[in-house]
Coordinates of C-alpha atoms in Angstrom, one line a residue:
X1 CA -0.1 0.2 0.1
X2 CA 3.1 2.9 0.6
X3 CA 3.9 2.0 -3.1
X4 CA 0.6 2.5 -3.8
X5 CA -0.1 5.7 -1.7
X6 CA 3.5 7.1 -3.0
X7 CA 2.6 6.8 -6.9
X8 CA -1.0 8.4 -5.7
X9 CA 0.6 11.6 -4.2
X10 CA 3.3 12.0 -7.1
X11 CA 0.7 11.1 -10.3
X12 CA -2.6 13.4 -9.0
X13 CA -1.2 16.2 -8.7
X14 CA 0.3 16.0 -12.1
X15 CA -2.4 14.2 -13.8
X16 CA -5.3 16.6 -12.0
X17 CA -3.4 19.8 -13.5
X18 CA -3.2 18.0 -17.0
X19 CA -7.4 17.5 -17.0
X20 CA -8.1 20.9 -15.7
X21 CA -5.4 23.1 -18.3
X22 CA -7.7 25.8 -20.3
X23 CA -6.5 24.7 -23.5
X24 CA -6.6 20.5 -23.5
X25 CA -10.1 21.2 -22.0
X26 CA -11.3 23.4 -24.8
X27 CA -10.2 20.9 -27.3
X28 CA -11.3 18.0 -25.3
X29 CA -15.1 19.3 -25.0
X30 CA -14.7 20.9 -28.6
X31 CA -14.8 16.9 -30.0
X32 CA -17.3 15.8 -27.4
X33 CA -20.2 18.4 -29.4
X34 CA -19.5 16.8 -32.5
X35 CA -19.8 13.3 -31.8
X36 CA -23.6 13.1 -32.9
X37 CA -22.6 14.6 -36.2
X38 CA -20.0 11.6 -36.7
X39 CA -22.7 9.0 -35.7
X40 CA -25.4 10.5 -38.3
X41 CA -22.1 10.1 -41.1
X42 CA -21.4 6.5 -40.0
X43 CA -24.9 5.3 -40.2
X44 CA -25.4 7.0 -43.5
X45 CA -22.3 5.7 -45.2
X46 CA -23.1 2.3 -44.1
X47 CA -26.6 2.5 -45.3
X48 CA -24.8 3.5 -48.8
X49 CA -22.5 0.7 -48.6
X50 CA -25.0 -1.9 -47.5
X51 CA -27.7 -1.2 -49.3
X52 CA -27.9 1.9 -51.4
X53 CA -25.0 0.5 -53.6
X54 CA -25.5 -2.8 -53.0
X55 CA -25.6 -4.8 -56.4
X56 CA -27.5 -7.5 -55.0
X57 CA -30.1 -5.4 -53.2
X58 CA -30.6 -2.8 -56.2
X59 CA -31.3 -6.3 -58.6
X60 CA -34.8 -5.9 -56.7
X61 CA -35.3 -2.2 -56.0
X62 CA -33.3 0.6 -57.6
X63 CA -31.8 2.4 -54.5
X64 CA -28.9 3.5 -56.2
X65 CA -29.9 7.1 -56.5
X66 CA -29.9 7.7 -53.2
X67 CA -25.8 7.2 -52.9
X68 CA -26.1 11.1 -53.2
X69 CA -27.8 11.0 -50.0
X70 CA -25.0 9.6 -48.0
X71 CA -22.4 12.2 -50.2
X72 CA -24.6 15.0 -49.1
X73 CA -24.4 13.5 -44.9
X74 CA -20.9 13.4 -45.1
X75 CA -20.5 17.1 -46.8
X76 CA -22.7 18.0 -44.2
X77 CA -21.0 16.5 -40.6
X78 CA -17.1 15.2 -41.7
X79 CA -16.7 17.8 -44.5
X80 CA -16.5 20.6 -41.8
X81 CA -15.8 19.1 -39.0
X82 CA -12.4 21.1 -38.6
X83 CA -14.4 24.2 -38.7
X84 CA -16.8 23.1 -35.8
X85 CA -13.6 22.2 -34.0
X86 CA -12.3 25.8 -34.2
X87 CA -15.3 27.4 -33.5
X88 CA -15.6 25.6 -30.3
X89 CA -12.3 25.8 -29.0
X90 CA -12.9 29.6 -29.4
X91 CA -16.1 29.3 -27.5
X92 CA -15.2 27.1 -24.6
X93 CA -11.6 28.9 -24.1
X94 CA -12.7 32.2 -24.0
X95 CA -15.3 31.1 -21.3
X96 CA -12.6 29.6 -19.4
X97 CA -11.3 32.9 -19.3
X98 CA -14.8 34.4 -18.7
X99 CA -15.9 31.7 -15.2
X100 CA -12.2 32.0 -13.8
X101 CA -12.5 35.6 -13.5
X102 CA -9.3 36.7 -15.9
X103 CA -11.6 38.4 -18.3
X104 CA -14.6 40.4 -17.1
X105 CA -17.8 39.4 -18.7
X106 CA -19.1 42.7 -19.6
X107 CA -19.2 43.5 -22.7
X108 CA -17.0 40.6 -23.9
X109 CA -18.7 37.8 -25.9
X110 CA -17.2 34.0 -26.7
X111 CA -19.4 33.8 -29.4
X112 CA -17.1 36.8 -30.8
X113 CA -14.5 34.5 -30.0
X114 CA -15.4 31.4 -32.0
X115 CA -16.0 33.2 -35.1
X116 CA -12.9 34.3 -34.6
X117 CA -10.8 31.5 -34.8
X118 CA -12.8 30.2 -37.9
X119 CA -11.7 33.4 -39.7
X120 CA -7.9 32.6 -38.8
X121 CA -8.1 29.0 -39.9
X122 CA -9.4 30.0 -43.1
X123 CA -6.7 32.6 -43.3
X124 CA -3.8 30.3 -42.5
X125 CA -5.5 27.8 -45.9
X126 CA -4.0 28.5 -49.2
X127 CA -5.5 30.8 -51.5
X128 CA -5.1 28.3 -54.5
X129 CA -5.3 24.6 -54.7
X130 CA -4.3 22.2 -57.1
X131 CA -7.5 20.3 -58.1
X132 CA -9.0 16.8 -60.1
X133 CA -11.0 17.6 -63.1
X134 CA -13.9 15.3 -64.3
X135 CA -11.7 14.4 -67.3
X136 CA -9.0 13.6 -64.9
X137 CA -6.9 16.4 -65.4
X138 CA -5.0 18.5 -62.6
X139 CA -5.6 22.3 -62.5
X140 CA -4.4 25.2 -60.0
X141 CA -7.8 26.7 -58.5
X142 CA -8.4 29.9 -56.6
X143 CA -11.2 31.0 -54.5
X144 CA -12.4 27.5 -53.4
X145 CA -11.1 25.9 -50.1
X146 CA -10.3 22.1 -50.0
X147 CA -12.5 19.6 -47.7
X148 CA -9.2 18.1 -47.0
X149 CA -8.7 21.0 -44.9
X150 CA -12.1 21.7 -43.5
X151 CA -12.5 18.1 -42.4
X152 CA -10.9 15.7 -39.9
X153 CA -7.4 16.6 -41.9
X154 CA -7.5 20.2 -41.1
X155 CA -8.0 19.2 -37.3
X156 CA -4.3 20.2 -36.0
X157 CA -4.6 23.8 -38.0
X158 CA -8.6 24.2 -36.7
X159 CA -6.6 23.2 -33.1
X160 CA -3.9 26.1 -33.5
X161 CA -6.2 29.0 -34.9
X162 CA -8.3 28.5 -32.3
X163 CA -6.2 28.7 -29.3
X164 CA -4.1 31.5 -31.2
X165 CA -6.9 33.3 -32.1
X166 CA -8.4 33.6 -28.7
X167 CA -5.5 33.8 -26.5
X168 CA -5.2 36.9 -28.7
X169 CA -8.6 38.0 -28.3
X170 CA -8.6 38.2 -24.7
X171 CA -5.4 39.7 -24.2
X172 CA -6.1 42.6 -26.6
X173 CA -10.2 42.7 -24.8
X174 CA -8.5 43.3 -21.7
X175 CA -7.6 46.8 -22.7
X176 CA -10.3 49.3 -22.3
X177 CA -8.3 51.7 -24.7
X178 CA -9.3 49.3 -27.6
X179 CA -13.2 49.2 -26.6
X180 CA -15.6 51.8 -28.4
X181 CA -17.6 52.7 -25.6
X182 CA -21.3 53.2 -26.5
X183 CA -24.1 55.1 -24.4
X184 CA -25.9 52.6 -21.7
X185 CA -29.1 52.3 -23.8
X186 CA -27.2 50.1 -26.6
X187 CA -28.2 46.7 -26.3
X188 CA -25.4 44.1 -25.2
X189 CA -25.4 42.3 -28.4
X190 CA -24.5 45.3 -29.8
X191 CA -22.4 46.8 -27.4
X192 CA -19.8 43.6 -27.2
X193 CA -19.8 43.8 -30.9
X194 CA -18.2 47.0 -30.5
X195 CA -16.2 46.3 -27.8
X196 CA -14.7 43.7 -29.7
X197 CA -14.2 45.2 -33.1
X198 CA -10.5 46.9 -32.3
X199 CA -9.6 44.0 -30.6
X200 CA -10.5 41.5 -33.7
X201 CA -9.2 43.7 -35.6
X202 CA -6.1 43.6 -34.3
X203 CA -5.8 40.0 -34.4
X204 CA -6.3 39.4 -37.8
X205 CA -3.6 41.7 -38.8
X206 CA -0.9 39.9 -35.9
X207 CA -1.6 36.7 -37.8
X208 CA -2.0 37.7 -41.0
X209 CA 1.4 39.5 -41.5
X210 CA 3.4 36.4 -40.1
X211 CA 1.2 34.4 -42.2
X212 CA 2.1 36.0 -45.7
X213 CA 5.4 36.4 -44.6
X214 CA 6.5 32.8 -43.6
X215 CA 4.0 31.4 -46.8
X216 CA 5.9 33.8 -49.2
X217 CA 9.3 33.0 -48.1
X218 CA 9.1 29.2 -47.8
X219 CA 6.4 28.9 -50.4
X220 CA 4.6 26.1 -48.0
X221 CA 0.9 26.7 -46.8
X222 CA 0.8 26.9 -43.1
X223 CA -1.5 24.0 -43.1
X224 CA 1.7 22.0 -44.9
X225 CA 4.1 23.5 -42.1
X226 CA 1.8 22.1 -38.9
X227 CA 1.3 18.8 -41.1
X228 CA 5.1 18.3 -41.6
X229 CA 6.4 19.6 -38.0
X230 CA 3.2 18.3 -35.9
X231 CA 0.2 16.4 -37.7
X232 CA 2.2 13.1 -39.2
X233 CA 4.5 12.8 -36.2
X234 CA 1.8 12.6 -33.7
X235 CA -0.5 10.4 -36.2
X236 CA 2.1 7.8 -36.8
X237 CA 2.7 7.5 -33.0
X238 CA -1.1 7.2 -32.2
X239 CA -2.1 5.0 -34.9
X240 CA 1.2 2.7 -34.2
X241 CA 0.9 -0.5 -32.2
X242 CA 3.7 0.7 -29.8
X243 CA 1.5 3.7 -29.5
X244 CA -1.7 2.9 -29.3
X245 CA -0.7 0.2 -26.0
X246 CA 1.2 2.9 -24.5
X247 CA -1.4 5.1 -24.5
X248 CA -3.9 2.5 -23.6
X249 CA -1.8 1.4 -20.5
X250 CA -1.7 5.3 -19.7
X251 CA -5.1 5.9 -19.4
X252 CA -5.7 2.6 -17.6
X253 CA -2.9 3.3 -15.0
X254 CA -4.6 6.9 -14.8
X255 CA -8.1 4.9 -14.4
X256 CA -7.3 3.0 -11.2
X257 CA -5.6 5.9 -9.3
X258 CA -8.9 7.6 -10.0
X259 CA -8.5 9.8 -13.1
X260 CA -10.3 9.8 -16.2
X261 CA -7.8 8.4 -17.9
X262 CA -8.7 8.9 -21.8
X263 CA -10.5 12.1 -21.3
X264 CA -7.4 13.5 -20.2
X265 CA -5.2 11.9 -23.2
X266 CA -8.2 12.7 -25.7
X267 CA -6.6 16.2 -26.9
X268 CA -3.7 14.3 -28.0
X269 CA -5.6 10.9 -29.1
X270 CA -9.4 12.3 -30.8
X271 CA -7.7 14.3 -33.7
X272 CA -5.5 11.5 -35.6
X273 CA -8.0 8.5 -34.2
X274 CA -11.0 10.9 -36.1
X275 CA -8.8 11.4 -39.6
X276 CA -8.1 7.4 -39.6
X277 CA -11.7 6.3 -39.0
X278 CA -12.9 9.0 -41.5
X279 CA -10.3 7.6 -44.3
X280 CA -11.5 4.2 -43.3
X281 CA -14.9 5.2 -43.4
X282 CA -14.1 7.0 -47.4
X283 CA -12.8 4.0 -48.4
X284 CA -15.7 1.7 -47.4
X285 CA -17.9 3.7 -49.0
X286 CA -16.2 3.7 -52.2
X287 CA -15.9 0.0 -52.0
X288 CA -11.9 0.3 -51.7
X289 CA -9.5 -1.5 -49.2
X290 CA -9.8 -0.2 -45.3
X291 CA -6.1 1.0 -44.8
X292 CA -6.1 2.1 -41.1
X293 CA -6.9 -0.4 -37.9
X294 CA -6.1 2.1 -35.2
X295 CA -9.1 4.3 -34.9
X296 CA -11.7 5.1 -32.0
X297 CA -14.0 2.3 -32.7
X298 CA -11.0 -0.4 -32.6
X299 CA -10.0 1.1 -29.2
X300 CA -13.9 0.7 -27.7
X301 CA -14.9 -2.5 -28.9
X302 CA -11.9 -4.5 -28.2
X303 CA -10.0 -2.3 -25.5
X304 CA -13.1 -1.2 -23.5
X305 CA -15.2 -3.9 -22.5
X306 CA -18.3 -2.6 -19.9
X307 CA -15.7 1.1 -19.8
X308 CA -12.3 1.6 -18.5
X309 CA -10.2 -1.6 -17.2
X310 CA -12.9 -4.4 -19.0
X311 CA -14.9 -4.0 -16.0
X312 CA -17.2 -6.1 -17.7
X313 CA -14.9 -9.0 -17.0
X314 CA -14.3 -8.2 -13.5
X315 CA -18.6 -8.4 -12.9
X316 CA -18.7 -11.6 -14.3
X317 CA -15.6 -13.1 -12.5
X318 CA -17.5 -11.7 -9.2
X319 CA -20.3 -13.5 -10.2
X320 CA -18.9 -16.6 -11.0
X321 CA -16.4 -17.2 -7.9
X322 CA -16.6 -14.3 -5.5
X323 CA -17.7 -15.4 -2.2
X324 CA -17.9 -12.4 -0.4
X325 CA -22.1 -10.9 -0.5
X326 CA -20.6 -7.3 -0.2
X327 CA -18.8 -7.6 -3.6
X328 CA -21.8 -9.4 -5.2
X329 CA -24.2 -6.6 -4.5
X330 CA -21.8 -3.9 -5.7
X331 CA -21.4 -6.1 -9.2
X332 CA -25.2 -6.5 -9.4
X333 CA -25.5 -2.8 -9.0
X334 CA -22.7 -1.9 -11.5
X335 CA -23.9 -4.7 -13.6
X336 CA -26.3 -2.7 -16.2
X337 CA -23.7 0.5 -16.0
X338 CA -21.3 -1.6 -17.7
X339 CA -23.4 -3.1 -20.4
X340 CA -23.3 0.4 -21.9
X341 CA -19.6 0.9 -21.1
X342 CA -19.7 3.4 -17.9
X343 CA -17.3 1.6 -15.6
X344 CA -17.6 4.7 -12.3
X345 CA -19.8 2.5 -10.4
X346 CA -17.5 -0.7 -10.0
X347 CA -14.3 1.3 -10.0
X348 CA -15.2 3.0 -7.1
X349 CA -17.7 1.2 -5.9
X350 CA -15.6 -2.2 -5.3
X351 CA -13.5 -0.4 -5.5
X352 CA -10.5 -0.9 -7.9
X353 CA -9.6 2.3 -7.9
X354 CA -6.5 2.1 -5.4
X355 CA -6.7 -1.3 -4.8
X356 CA -3.7 -3.2 -5.0
X357 CA -5.2 -6.6 -6.1
X358 CA -7.5 -5.1 -8.5
X359 CA -5.4 -2.2 -10.0
X360 CA -3.1 -4.6 -11.7
X361 CA -5.3 -6.5 -14.4
X362 CA -7.4 -3.3 -14.9
X363 CA -4.2 -1.5 -15.9
X364 CA -2.9 -4.5 -18.1
X365 CA -6.1 -6.3 -19.5
X366 CA -7.2 -3.3 -21.9
X367 CA -3.5 -3.2 -23.9
X368 CA -3.5 -7.0 -24.0
X369 CA -7.0 -6.9 -25.9
X370 CA -5.7 -4.5 -28.3
X371 CA -2.3 -6.3 -29.2
X372 CA -4.4 -9.6 -29.8
X373 CA -7.0 -7.8 -32.0
X374 CA -4.4 -5.5 -33.9
X375 CA -2.4 -8.8 -34.6
X376 CA -5.6 -10.9 -35.9
X377 CA -7.1 -7.6 -37.7
X378 CA -3.7 -6.8 -39.5
X379 CA -3.4 -10.5 -40.7
X380 CA -7.1 -10.1 -41.9
X381 CA -8.7 -12.9 -40.1
X382 CA -11.2 -9.8 -38.7
X383 CA -12.5 -7.5 -40.6
X384 CA -11.8 -3.3 -39.9
X385 CA -13.5 -0.3 -38.4
X386 CA -15.3 1.6 -40.9
X387 CA -18.1 3.4 -38.5
X388 CA -18.8 5.3 -35.2
X389 CA -21.1 4.0 -33.1
X390 CA -22.0 5.7 -30.3
X391 CA -19.6 4.5 -27.1
X392 CA -22.3 3.6 -24.5
X393 CA -23.4 0.6 -27.3
X394 CA -23.0 -2.9 -25.6
X395 CA -20.1 -4.8 -26.4
X396 CA -20.2 -7.0 -29.2
X397 CA -23.2 -4.9 -30.8
X398 CA -20.8 -1.9 -31.0
X399 CA -18.3 -3.9 -32.7
X400 CA -20.8 -5.6 -35.1
X401 CA -21.9 -2.0 -36.0
X402 CA -18.4 -0.5 -36.5
X403 CA -17.2 -3.3 -38.4
X404 CA -20.7 -3.0 -40.9
X405 CA -21.4 -6.6 -39.8
X406 CA -18.2 -8.7 -39.5
X407 CA -18.7 -11.4 -37.7
X408 CA -15.5 -12.7 -37.2
X409 CA -14.4 -9.0 -35.1
X410 CA -17.7 -9.6 -33.2
X411 CA -17.0 -13.0 -32.5
X412 CA -13.5 -11.9 -31.6
X413 CA -14.9 -9.3 -28.8
X414 CA -16.6 -12.1 -27.0
X415 CA -13.7 -14.3 -26.9
X416 CA -11.4 -11.6 -25.6
X417 CA -14.4 -10.7 -22.6
X418 CA -13.7 -14.5 -21.5
X419 CA -10.2 -14.1 -21.6
X420 CA -10.7 -10.8 -19.5
X421 CA -12.6 -13.0 -16.8
X422 CA -10.4 -15.7 -17.0
X423 CA -7.6 -13.3 -15.8
X424 CA -9.9 -11.5 -13.4
X425 CA -11.0 -14.6 -11.7
X426 CA -7.4 -15.5 -10.0
X427 CA -7.7 -11.7 -8.6
X428 CA -11.1 -12.3 -7.0
X429 CA -10.1 -14.9 -5.3
X430 CA -7.5 -13.7 -3.9
X431 CA -9.4 -10.3 -2.9
X432 CA -12.3 -12.9 -1.2
X433 CA -8.7 -14.4 0.8
X434 CA -6.9 -11.1 1.9
X435 CA -10.9 -10.3 3.3
X436 CA -11.1 -13.6 5.1
X437 CA -7.5 -13.5 6.3
X438 CA -8.1 -9.7 7.8
X439 CA -11.3 -10.7 9.3
X440 CA -9.9 -13.8 10.7
X441 CA -7.4 -11.6 12.3
X442 CA -10.1 -9.3 13.9

């Protein structure tokens, strides 16, 4: 227990500080808002691939024209994902400054910060782009913005623009001399607009000048620079087998100390994983080879069976071998939430958190599951993820939906769950033995 306590004393302050860091929380909350849109896009991509564009179905009822419906849905959701994230980062970050008293709420509107963030995002985009014509030839076009920069591929530019723009906007908004004072009878919405007029103009100028200088001298666009310096290396790490296992272990390690590990790491992992699943969804919609293995649905389907630490397996193990009525009672209460991947009742009720017996399997089992699933997916035994099911989708069903009905992948999920139960059983028996020994001594 002394080792656990020492680790807790050193780890908790650092993890708590990261969890409450304003830029990370703003990014994390911005991604959460986009989840319903991503789910909607997944539904229509599955419908398109399995029904609208299915040759067997179209033999009986021609639904091929409805394929355009899936395209429209994709353009309206995944196609503008970076814009939505950028706007929400501006709103969330500026709201944090208001809520924490860093800037007066009087005459300040967070909506202005969101709009300014989007403006900066587009300011950083190239003014000309290479496009492919319908005849297959390429040409330089101006006056358009590529969807590759407004979708998940542009998330890093969106995050950079949202944070930079909002920080500068908040800084300039603190100076009263930069505010245009209006009579008291002016509506608040109008007053806040005039108050932000000069700060917003200054932010645009301060950013536009170096952007112009950098792109002119280097002949590279800001998205190209960010992609080379940040996006590509981070994506390579997050989506690699080593990176996946490392981040999953850190996530579950934080969990067993009472911290929501996946939430803390989401600002790092979400953007690459979203880009990964969007690429898979696009390939699936066009009946092409699925390019990526690691993404959010992959982690959720195999590494979060019943929530963080694979708590569903622990609950089943308790039902099978535990002789302690207290454990069984807690397991009964936690069963239904765990079915929907909510781990907190068993994690804190048993508890698993700070429990030297259950901490070990809870921190290691999800990573083991992901290693097995990655190997089997890589050699082609189970299918890859092509859609995003809601994270509360029950174990097995989530895999079935995310792989568009791949039976081997679904079976693998239940086999992993059975393996996890077998691993948890000795630890449940050990906890029973420790409890009995302690009661005997008492």
